[in-house]
Amino acid sequence: MLVNQFLILAAALFSLGVYGLLVRRNIVLILLSVELMLNAVNINLVAFESMIRSADATGQIFTIFIITVAAAEVGIGLAIVLMIFRNRRSADVSDLNLMRW
Amino acid sequence: MTWEIDYLALAPELVIVVTLLVVLALDLFLTRPNKYWTATAAVAGTALAAIPLVILAVEGENVSMFEGSYVVDEFALVLKGLFVVSAYLVLLLSHHYIESERFYQGEYYFLLLASVLGSLVMASARDLIILFIGLELTTGPLFLLAGWRKGDAKSNEASVKYFILGVLSTAILLWGMSMLYGLTGEITFAGLATATAGLADEPAMIVAVLFVIVGFAFKISAAPFHFWAPDTYEGAPTPVTAYLSVNSKAAGFVAFLLVMYLALPELSEIWAPALWILAAASMTLGNLSALRQSNIVRLLAYSSIAQAGFMLVPFAAAAVAGTNIEEGFSATVIYLVIYALMNVGAFATVIAGANRTATGDIDGWAGLGKIDARLGVLIGIFFFSLAGIPPLAGWFAKFAMFRAVILAGGTATVVLAVIAAVNAVIALYYYARVIKAVWLDDAPAEVPARAETPPSVSLRLALLISAALTIVIGFFPAIATFVGDASRIIAAGG
C-alpha cells in the first residue's frame, strides 16, 4: 500500500497548523491550529500503522492517546481563553504585550 | 504477554494519586476558613511518597513492567527522589503564599500534585507513549497554575504564552515521534535502540530526530527556544515559577536524556551536534540576557536557561567526542540534582525577600542583609551556590561537568569547555550583583526595620532544608557522586 499520499497530507496539515499558530491573533483560532497539528500527527501514525501492521496496533493505540490528551489540552486552552476574555473583553493575543517576548 | 503489576514499585505514584484525590475530596467538604487542610494533606502525602522510594532503594531490585515499558531502576529512583523532595519544598513555599493571597487552594494543590505524578511517571517511562503521557501530565496542570492569579494581567499573559508554546512543542515532539515509529515500527526505547542502527543517513530519520530535539528544547527552555520562559516565570505566582524552573525543567531534561541515551544511541551523529549547539547557545544567550535584568525573578529565569546549557554540556561533549558517554550522562544528572536543590532555595529567598521589601527589583533589595541578616546570609548561600563558589553544592556540579568534558577529549569538546568557562565567569557577575545589593548597598529609608508579617513556618522550613542540602552536598560531594553512580545503572527495559 502506498503511504506517501497520507504523509504528504499530514505534512500539509501540520504546516497549515504552524502557519495558523504563528499568524492568527485570536486565541480560539490558535487552538484550532494546534488541533490541526495534532491531527496531522494522528494521520501520520495511522498511515504508518497500516503499512507496518504491528501485532498490537501500536500506531492506533498511540493515536487514541493523542486524541485524549488533545481533548484535555483544548479544555485547558478554553479555560485560559475564558479567563482572558473576562478580564479584557477580547481574545486577541496581540493585546498580551505587557512583557517583552 | 504478562500484565503482572508490582504494586510496591508503583507505590510512590499510587501514594501521590491517593493524596491528590484526598485533596480534591477535602476541598469539596471543607468550609472556606478551613481550606488550609488541603495544603496539610498535600504536604503529608508528598512526604509519605518518600517512604516507598526508600524501601525500593534499599531493596535495590530492578522492576520491569508492561513488557519493559515501565521500569523502576536506580536511575528512576534517584530522579523520583529528586522530584518528591523538590515537590515537597515547593508545597512548603506555596502554603502561606496561596493562603495569604486568597487563591483557590484545593484546586491548586490538586493540580500541583497531578504535575508531580506526571514527573514520577516520566522517570520510569521506557516507551514513547508513556513518556508522552508523563510529559503532558507534568505540563498540562502548569498551564493553569501559571495563570493562577486570575485578575492579574501579567499572570494571564504568562499562562497564554506558556500554553501556546507548550502545545506547539508537544505537536512538534509528537510529529518527530510519529516519524520514529513509522521508520522503525518500534516505540519501546530498547526496540528503537536496535531498530535505528544504520539509519543515521536516512533523511527522514534526521528530520524525525531534529523534531524530537526541538520539541524537548522548548520544554527545557534551551536557547534558541527559550523566549517563553522569562515572561512565564515573571507572570506566574512565585511558587509556581519555582516549580516550573525546577521540577518541570528536570522532568523535561530526564525525558530528553532518556530518549537520546536509551532510544537513539545509534543516531548520536545526528543529535550530538544539535545538543552541542543547544548547550553553547543556552549558556551564552541566557547569561548575556541575565546581565541586563533588573527584576529578580527574570534574572533567575535567564539564569535557569543558562544553567540548562551547563547541564547539557557534559552529555553533549561526551556524545560529540563519542567516548565516555556514561560519564557525561551521570555528570548531567549530578548537575540536575544539585541545580534543583539550590534553585528551589533561591526561589524561597525570592518569596521571603519580596515579602520583606514588597518588591521584586534587585535595587529594591538594597541593604536587605543589614535589616534581616538571616535572610541575607541565605541569599548569599543560594546565589553563590548557583555561581559555583566552593564550599557550596554548586561547585561540585561545575566540577563534575568540567571533569566529564576533560574525560571526553577532542577539539569540539574543548571549544565547548572554553565557552562554559567564560560563561561561568559571566554568571558570577550577575549573581554577585544581587549579593552586592543585599549586603553592600544602603537600605532605602522607607523599608521598615521590622517585617509586618514574619515569614511563615513552612517557608522557614523550606529555606532550612534547601540550605542544609546545599551546604552538606558542598562539603560531602560523595552524596552527589553516589547519585551519579546510581544514574549509571540504568535499565533499558524490554
Coordinates of C-alpha atoms in Angstrom, one line a residue, chain B:
Chain B
M1 CA 2.1 -11.3 27.3
T2 CA 2.2 -10.8 31.1
W3 CA 0.4 -8.0 32.9
E4 CA 1.8 -8.5 36.4
I5 CA 1.8 -5.3 38.3
D6 CA 4.3 -4.8 41.1
Y7 CA 2.4 -2.6 43.5
L8 CA 5.4 -1.8 45.7
A9 CA 7.3 -0.5 42.7
L10 CA 4.3 1.7 41.8
A11 CA 3.8 2.8 45.4
P12 CA 5.2 6.3 45.1
E13 CA 2.9 7.1 42.2
L14 CA 0.0 5.5 44.0
V15 CA 0.5 7.5 47.1
I16 CA 0.5 10.7 45.1
V17 CA -2.7 9.6 43.3
V18 CA -4.4 8.9 46.6
T19 CA -3.2 12.2 48.0
L20 CA -4.5 14.2 45.1
L21 CA -7.9 12.5 45.3
V22 CA -7.9 13.2 49.1
V23 CA -7.1 16.9 48.4
L24 CA -9.9 17.1 45.9
A25 CA -12.4 15.5 48.3
L26 CA -11.3 17.6 51.2
D27 CA -11.7 20.7 49.1
L28 CA -15.3 19.7 48.4
F29 CA -16.3 19.4 52.1
L30 CA -14.2 22.0 53.9
T31 CA -15.6 25.4 54.6
R32 CA -13.6 28.5 53.4
P33 CA -11.6 29.2 56.6
N34 CA -10.6 25.5 56.9
K35 CA -9.2 25.1 53.4
Y36 CA -5.6 25.1 54.7
W37 CA -6.2 21.4 55.5
T38 CA -5.9 20.7 51.8
A39 CA -2.3 22.0 52.0
T40 CA -1.6 19.9 55.0
A41 CA -2.8 16.8 53.3
A42 CA -0.8 17.6 50.2
V43 CA 2.4 18.1 52.2
A44 CA 1.8 15.0 54.3
G45 CA 1.0 12.9 51.2
T46 CA 4.2 14.0 49.4
A47 CA 6.3 13.2 52.4
L48 CA 4.6 9.7 52.6
A49 CA 5.5 9.1 49.0
A50 CA 9.2 9.2 50.0
I51 CA 8.8 6.1 52.2
P52 CA 8.2 3.5 49.4
L53 CA 11.1 5.2 47.5
V54 CA 13.4 4.5 50.4
I55 CA 12.2 0.9 50.7
L56 CA 12.7 0.3 47.0
A57 CA 16.2 1.9 47.1
V58 CA 17.2 -0.4 50.0
E59 CA 15.9 -3.5 48.1
G60 CA 17.8 -2.3 45.1
E61 CA 15.9 -4.6 42.7
N62 CA 15.1 -3.6 39.1
V63 CA 11.5 -3.9 38.3
S64 CA 10.3 -4.0 34.7
M65 CA 6.6 -3.9 34.0
F66 CA 4.4 -3.9 30.9
E67 CA 6.9 -5.6 28.6
G68 CA 9.7 -3.3 29.6
S69 CA 7.7 -0.1 29.0
Y70 CA 7.7 0.9 32.7
V71 CA 11.0 0.4 34.6
V72 CA 11.8 1.1 38.2
D73 CA 15.6 1.0 38.5
E74 CA 18.2 3.0 40.5
F75 CA 18.2 5.8 37.9
A76 CA 14.4 6.1 38.1
L77 CA 14.5 6.0 41.9
V78 CA 17.1 8.8 42.2
L79 CA 15.1 11.1 40.0
K80 CA 11.8 10.2 41.7
G81 CA 13.5 11.1 44.9
L82 CA 14.6 14.4 43.5
F83 CA 11.0 15.1 42.2
V84 CA 9.4 14.2 45.5
V85 CA 11.9 16.3 47.6
S86 CA 11.6 19.3 45.3
A87 CA 7.8 19.0 45.1
Y88 CA 7.8 18.9 48.9
L89 CA 9.8 22.1 49.1
V90 CA 7.6 23.8 46.5
L91 CA 4.5 22.8 48.5
L92 CA 6.0 24.3 51.6
L93 CA 6.7 27.5 49.6
S94 CA 3.1 27.5 48.3
H95 CA 1.4 27.1 51.6
H96 CA 1.5 30.6 53.0
Y97 CA 1.7 32.3 49.6
I98 CA -1.5 30.7 48.3
E99 CA -3.4 31.2 51.6
S100 CA -2.5 34.8 52.1
E101 CA -3.4 35.9 48.6
R102 CA -6.8 34.3 48.8
F103 CA -6.3 31.9 45.8
Y104 CA -8.4 28.8 45.3
Q105 CA -6.4 26.4 47.5
G106 CA -7.8 22.9 46.9
E107 CA -7.5 23.0 43.1
Y108 CA -4.0 24.5 43.4
Y109 CA -2.7 21.5 45.3
F110 CA -4.7 19.1 43.2
L111 CA -3.1 20.4 40.0
L112 CA 0.4 20.6 41.5
L113 CA 0.2 17.0 42.7
A114 CA -1.0 15.9 39.3
S115 CA 2.0 17.5 37.8
V116 CA 4.3 15.8 40.3
L117 CA 2.6 12.5 39.3
G118 CA 3.5 13.2 35.7
S119 CA 7.1 13.7 36.6
L120 CA 7.3 10.5 38.6
V121 CA 5.8 8.6 35.6
M122 CA 8.4 10.2 33.3
A123 CA 11.4 8.9 35.3
S124 CA 10.2 5.3 34.8
A125 CA 8.9 5.7 31.2
R126 CA 10.8 3.5 28.7
D127 CA 8.5 3.8 25.7
L128 CA 7.2 6.8 23.7
I129 CA 3.6 6.6 24.7
I130 CA 4.2 6.5 28.4
L131 CA 6.8 9.2 28.0
F132 CA 4.3 11.4 26.2
I133 CA 1.6 10.8 28.8
G134 CA 4.0 11.7 31.6
L135 CA 5.2 14.8 29.8
E136 CA 1.6 16.0 29.2
L137 CA 0.6 15.2 32.8
T138 CA 3.5 17.3 34.0
T139 CA 3.0 20.3 31.8
G140 CA -0.8 20.4 31.4
P141 CA -1.7 21.4 35.0
L142 CA 1.1 24.0 34.9
F143 CA -0.6 25.9 32.1
L144 CA -3.4 26.6 34.5
L145 CA -1.2 27.2 37.6
A146 CA 0.8 29.8 35.6
G147 CA -2.4 31.8 35.4
W148 CA -3.5 31.3 39.0
R149 CA -3.6 35.0 39.8
K150 CA -6.7 35.3 37.7
G151 CA -7.2 39.0 37.9
D152 CA -3.6 39.9 37.2
A153 CA -2.8 40.8 33.5
K154 CA 0.7 39.6 33.8
S155 CA -0.3 36.2 35.1
N156 CA -2.9 35.9 32.3
E157 CA -0.2 36.6 29.8
A158 CA 2.2 34.1 31.4
S159 CA -0.4 31.4 31.1
V160 CA -1.3 32.1 27.5
K161 CA 2.4 32.2 26.4
Y162 CA 3.2 29.1 28.2
F163 CA 0.1 27.3 26.9
I164 CA 0.7 28.2 23.2
L165 CA 4.4 27.4 23.3
G166 CA 3.7 24.2 25.3
V167 CA 1.2 22.8 22.9
L168 CA 3.3 23.8 19.9
S169 CA 6.3 22.0 21.3
T170 CA 4.1 18.9 22.1
A171 CA 2.9 18.9 18.5
I172 CA 6.5 19.1 17.1
L173 CA 7.7 16.4 19.5
L174 CA 4.8 14.1 18.5
W175 CA 5.5 14.7 14.8
G176 CA 9.1 13.5 15.4
M177 CA 7.9 10.5 17.5
S178 CA 5.4 9.5 14.7
M179 CA 8.2 9.6 12.2
L180 CA 10.4 7.5 14.5
Y181 CA 7.6 5.0 14.8
G182 CA 7.0 5.0 11.1
L183 CA 10.6 4.4 10.2
T184 CA 11.3 1.7 12.8
G185 CA 7.9 0.2 13.8
E186 CA 9.0 0.4 17.4
I187 CA 8.0 2.6 20.3
T188 CA 9.9 1.0 23.3
F189 CA 13.4 2.5 23.9
A190 CA 15.0 -0.9 23.7
G191 CA 13.3 -1.6 20.4
L192 CA 14.2 1.7 19.0
A193 CA 17.8 1.4 20.0
T194 CA 18.3 -1.7 17.9
A195 CA 15.9 -0.7 15.0
T196 CA 17.6 2.7 14.4
A197 CA 21.1 1.1 13.9
G198 CA 22.4 2.2 10.5
L199 CA 19.6 4.6 9.8
A200 CA 21.7 7.8 10.6
D201 CA 22.0 8.7 7.0
E202 CA 18.3 8.4 6.3
P203 CA 17.0 12.0 5.6
A204 CA 13.6 11.2 7.1
M205 CA 15.3 10.0 10.2
I206 CA 17.4 13.2 10.5
V207 CA 14.1 15.2 10.3
A208 CA 12.5 13.0 12.9
V209 CA 15.3 13.3 15.4
L210 CA 15.6 17.1 14.9
F211 CA 11.8 17.5 15.5
V212 CA 12.1 15.5 18.7
I213 CA 15.1 17.7 19.8
V214 CA 13.2 20.9 19.1
G215 CA 10.2 19.7 21.0
F216 CA 12.2 18.9 24.0
A217 CA 14.3 22.1 23.7
F218 CA 11.1 24.1 24.2
K219 CA 10.2 22.0 27.3
I220 CA 13.6 22.5 28.9
S221 CA 13.7 26.2 27.7
A222 CA 17.1 25.8 26.0
A223 CA 18.1 28.6 23.7
P224 CA 17.0 29.5 21.0
F225 CA 13.7 28.0 22.1
H226 CA 13.7 29.8 25.5
F227 CA 11.8 33.0 24.8
W228 CA 8.6 32.0 26.6
A229 CA 10.4 31.2 29.8
P230 CA 11.2 34.7 31.2
D231 CA 7.7 36.0 30.6
T232 CA 6.0 32.9 32.1
Y233 CA 8.3 32.9 35.1
E234 CA 7.8 36.6 35.8
G235 CA 4.0 36.4 35.5
A236 CA 3.3 33.2 37.3
P237 CA 2.9 33.1 41.1
T238 CA 6.4 32.7 42.5
P239 CA 5.9 29.1 44.0
V240 CA 4.7 28.0 40.5
T241 CA 7.8 29.6 39.0
A242 CA 9.9 27.7 41.4
Y243 CA 8.2 24.5 40.3
L244 CA 8.5 25.4 36.6
S245 CA 12.2 26.1 36.9
V246 CA 12.9 23.0 39.0
N247 CA 10.5 20.1 38.7
S248 CA 9.1 20.7 35.3
K249 CA 12.5 21.5 33.8
A250 CA 14.1 18.5 35.5
A251 CA 11.3 16.3 34.2
G252 CA 11.8 17.6 30.6
F253 CA 15.5 17.0 31.0
V254 CA 15.0 13.4 32.2
A255 CA 12.8 12.6 29.2
F256 CA 15.2 14.3 26.8
L257 CA 18.2 12.4 28.2
L258 CA 16.3 9.1 28.2
V259 CA 15.2 9.3 24.6
M260 CA 18.7 10.3 23.4
Y261 CA 20.7 7.9 25.6
L262 CA 18.5 4.9 25.6
A263 CA 16.4 5.1 22.5
L264 CA 18.7 6.7 19.9
P265 CA 22.3 5.9 20.9
E266 CA 22.9 4.7 17.3
L267 CA 22.0 8.1 15.9
S268 CA 24.3 10.2 18.1
E269 CA 26.0 11.7 15.0
I270 CA 22.6 13.4 14.3
W271 CA 21.8 14.6 17.8
A272 CA 25.2 15.2 19.3
P273 CA 26.0 18.3 17.3
A274 CA 22.5 19.6 17.9
L275 CA 22.9 19.2 21.6
W276 CA 26.3 20.9 21.4
I277 CA 24.7 24.0 19.7
L278 CA 21.8 24.0 22.3
A279 CA 24.3 23.9 25.2
A280 CA 26.5 26.7 23.8
A281 CA 23.6 28.9 22.8
S282 CA 21.7 28.4 26.1
M283 CA 24.7 29.3 28.2
T284 CA 25.7 32.3 26.2
L285 CA 22.2 33.8 25.5
G286 CA 21.0 33.0 29.0
N287 CA 23.9 34.7 30.7
L288 CA 24.1 37.7 28.4
S289 CA 20.4 38.4 28.8
A290 CA 20.6 37.9 32.6
L291 CA 23.2 40.7 32.8
R292 CA 20.6 43.3 31.8
Q293 CA 17.8 42.2 34.2
S294 CA 16.5 44.4 37.0
N295 CA 13.8 42.0 38.2
I296 CA 15.0 39.2 40.4
V297 CA 12.6 36.6 39.0
R298 CA 13.5 37.5 35.4
L299 CA 17.2 37.2 36.4
L300 CA 16.6 33.8 37.8
A301 CA 14.6 32.8 34.7
Y302 CA 17.6 33.7 32.4
S303 CA 19.9 32.1 34.9
S304 CA 17.9 28.9 34.7
I305 CA 18.2 29.0 30.9
A306 CA 22.0 29.4 31.3
Q307 CA 22.1 26.5 33.8
A308 CA 20.2 24.3 31.4
G309 CA 23.0 25.0 29.0
F310 CA 25.6 24.0 31.6
M311 CA 23.6 20.8 32.3
L312 CA 23.7 19.8 28.7
V313 CA 27.5 20.4 28.4
P314 CA 28.8 17.1 29.8
F315 CA 26.4 14.9 27.9
A316 CA 26.7 16.9 24.6
A317 CA 30.5 16.9 24.9
A318 CA 30.7 13.2 25.5
A319 CA 28.3 12.4 22.7
V320 CA 30.2 14.7 20.2
A321 CA 33.5 13.0 21.2
G322 CA 31.9 9.6 21.1
T323 CA 33.6 8.5 24.3
N324 CA 32.7 8.2 28.0
I325 CA 29.0 8.8 27.3
E326 CA 28.2 7.2 30.7
E327 CA 30.4 9.7 32.5
G328 CA 28.8 12.6 30.6
F329 CA 25.3 11.3 31.4
S330 CA 26.0 10.9 35.1
A331 CA 27.6 14.4 35.3
T332 CA 24.5 15.8 33.7
V333 CA 22.3 14.0 36.3
I334 CA 24.5 15.2 39.1
Y335 CA 24.3 18.8 37.8
L336 CA 20.5 18.4 37.5
V337 CA 20.0 17.2 41.1
I338 CA 22.2 19.9 42.6
Y339 CA 20.7 22.6 40.5
A340 CA 17.2 21.6 41.5
L341 CA 18.0 21.8 45.2
M342 CA 19.8 25.2 45.1
N343 CA 17.3 26.7 42.7
V344 CA 14.3 25.9 45.0
G345 CA 16.3 27.6 47.8
A346 CA 16.9 30.7 45.6
F347 CA 13.2 30.9 44.9
A348 CA 12.4 30.5 48.6
T349 CA 14.6 33.5 49.3
V350 CA 12.8 35.4 46.5
I351 CA 9.5 34.8 48.2
A352 CA 10.9 35.8 51.6
G353 CA 12.7 38.8 50.2
A354 CA 9.6 40.0 48.2
N355 CA 7.6 39.5 51.4
R356 CA 10.1 41.7 53.4
T357 CA 10.7 44.5 50.9
A358 CA 7.4 44.4 48.9
T359 CA 9.3 44.5 45.6
G360 CA 10.9 42.1 43.2
D361 CA 13.5 44.6 41.9
I362 CA 17.2 43.9 42.7
D363 CA 17.6 47.6 43.6
G364 CA 14.7 47.3 45.9
W365 CA 16.6 44.7 47.9
A366 CA 19.4 47.1 48.7
G367 CA 20.6 46.7 52.3
L368 CA 18.3 43.7 52.9
G369 CA 21.2 41.9 54.6
K370 CA 21.6 44.8 57.1
I371 CA 17.9 44.7 58.1
D372 CA 17.5 41.0 58.1
A373 CA 20.8 39.2 58.5
R374 CA 19.5 35.7 58.3
L375 CA 17.7 36.2 55.0
G376 CA 20.8 38.0 53.7
V377 CA 23.0 35.0 54.6
L378 CA 20.6 32.6 52.9
I379 CA 20.5 34.8 49.7
G380 CA 24.3 34.6 49.8
I381 CA 24.3 30.8 50.2
F382 CA 22.0 30.1 47.3
F383 CA 23.2 32.7 44.8
F384 CA 26.9 31.9 45.5
S385 CA 26.0 28.2 45.1
L386 CA 24.3 28.9 41.7
A387 CA 27.5 30.7 40.7
G388 CA 29.5 27.6 41.7
I389 CA 31.6 29.0 44.6
P390 CA 33.0 26.3 46.9
P391 CA 32.2 25.1 49.5
L392 CA 28.5 25.3 48.4
A393 CA 26.9 22.5 46.4
G394 CA 27.1 24.4 43.1
W395 CA 30.9 24.0 42.8
F396 CA 30.6 20.2 42.6
A397 CA 28.1 20.4 39.8
K398 CA 30.5 22.6 37.8
F399 CA 33.4 20.3 38.8
A400 CA 31.6 17.2 37.6
M401 CA 30.7 19.0 34.4
F402 CA 34.3 20.0 33.6
R403 CA 35.6 16.6 34.6
A404 CA 33.3 14.8 32.2
V405 CA 34.3 17.2 29.4
I406 CA 38.0 16.6 30.0
L407 CA 37.5 12.9 30.0
A408 CA 35.7 13.1 26.7
G409 CA 38.5 15.0 24.9
G410 CA 38.6 16.2 21.3
T411 CA 38.6 19.7 19.7
A412 CA 34.8 20.4 19.7
T413 CA 34.7 19.4 23.3
V414 CA 37.5 21.7 24.3
V415 CA 35.7 24.6 22.5
L416 CA 32.6 23.8 24.5
A417 CA 34.6 23.7 27.7
V418 CA 36.0 27.2 26.9
I419 CA 32.6 28.6 26.2
A420 CA 31.4 27.0 29.5
A421 CA 34.3 28.5 31.5
V422 CA 33.7 32.0 30.1
N423 CA 30.0 31.7 30.9
A424 CA 30.7 30.6 34.4
V425 CA 32.6 33.9 34.9
I426 CA 29.8 36.0 33.4
A427 CA 27.3 34.2 35.6
L428 CA 29.3 35.0 38.7
Y429 CA 28.9 38.7 37.8
Y430 CA 25.2 38.8 37.9
Y431 CA 24.8 36.5 40.9
A432 CA 27.3 38.6 42.8
R433 CA 25.3 41.8 41.8
V434 CA 22.3 40.5 43.8
I435 CA 24.6 39.8 46.8
K436 CA 26.2 43.2 46.5
A437 CA 22.8 44.9 46.6
V438 CA 21.8 42.9 49.6
W439 CA 25.0 43.3 51.7
L440 CA 26.9 46.3 50.4
D441 CA 24.3 48.9 49.3
D442 CA 22.5 51.0 51.9
A443 CA 18.8 50.3 52.6
P444 CA 16.4 52.9 51.4
A445 CA 14.7 54.8 54.2
E446 CA 11.2 53.7 53.5
V447 CA 11.9 50.0 54.2
P448 CA 10.6 49.3 57.8
A449 CA 13.1 47.9 60.2
R450 CA 10.7 45.1 61.3
A451 CA 8.7 42.9 59.0
E452 CA 4.9 43.4 59.1
T453 CA 4.3 39.6 58.6
P454 CA 7.2 37.4 59.7
P455 CA 8.0 34.5 57.2
S456 CA 5.7 31.6 57.8
V457 CA 6.8 28.4 59.4
S458 CA 6.6 26.4 56.2
L459 CA 8.7 28.9 54.3
R460 CA 11.3 28.8 57.0
L461 CA 11.3 25.0 56.9
A462 CA 11.8 25.1 53.1
L463 CA 14.7 27.5 53.4
L464 CA 16.2 25.4 56.2
I465 CA 16.0 22.1 54.2
S466 CA 17.3 23.5 51.0
A467 CA 20.1 25.5 52.7
A468 CA 21.1 22.4 54.6
L469 CA 21.2 20.3 51.5
T470 CA 23.2 22.9 49.6
I471 CA 25.8 23.1 52.3
V472 CA 26.0 19.4 53.1
I473 CA 26.4 18.4 49.4
G474 CA 29.0 21.1 49.0
F475 CA 31.1 19.6 51.9
F476 CA 30.4 16.0 51.1
P477 CA 30.2 15.7 47.3
A478 CA 30.3 11.9 47.8
I479 CA 26.5 12.1 48.2
A480 CA 26.2 13.6 44.7
T481 CA 28.7 11.1 43.3
F482 CA 26.5 8.3 44.7
V483 CA 23.6 9.8 42.8
G484 CA 25.7 9.9 39.6
D485 CA 26.8 6.3 40.1
A486 CA 23.2 5.2 40.6
S487 CA 22.2 7.0 37.4
R488 CA 24.7 4.9 35.5
I489 CA 22.8 1.8 36.5
I490 CA 20.1 2.4 34.1
A491 CA 17.9 -0.4 32.7
A492 CA 16.6 0.0 29.2
G493 CA 13.8 -2.5 29.8
G494 CA 12.4 -4.8 27.2

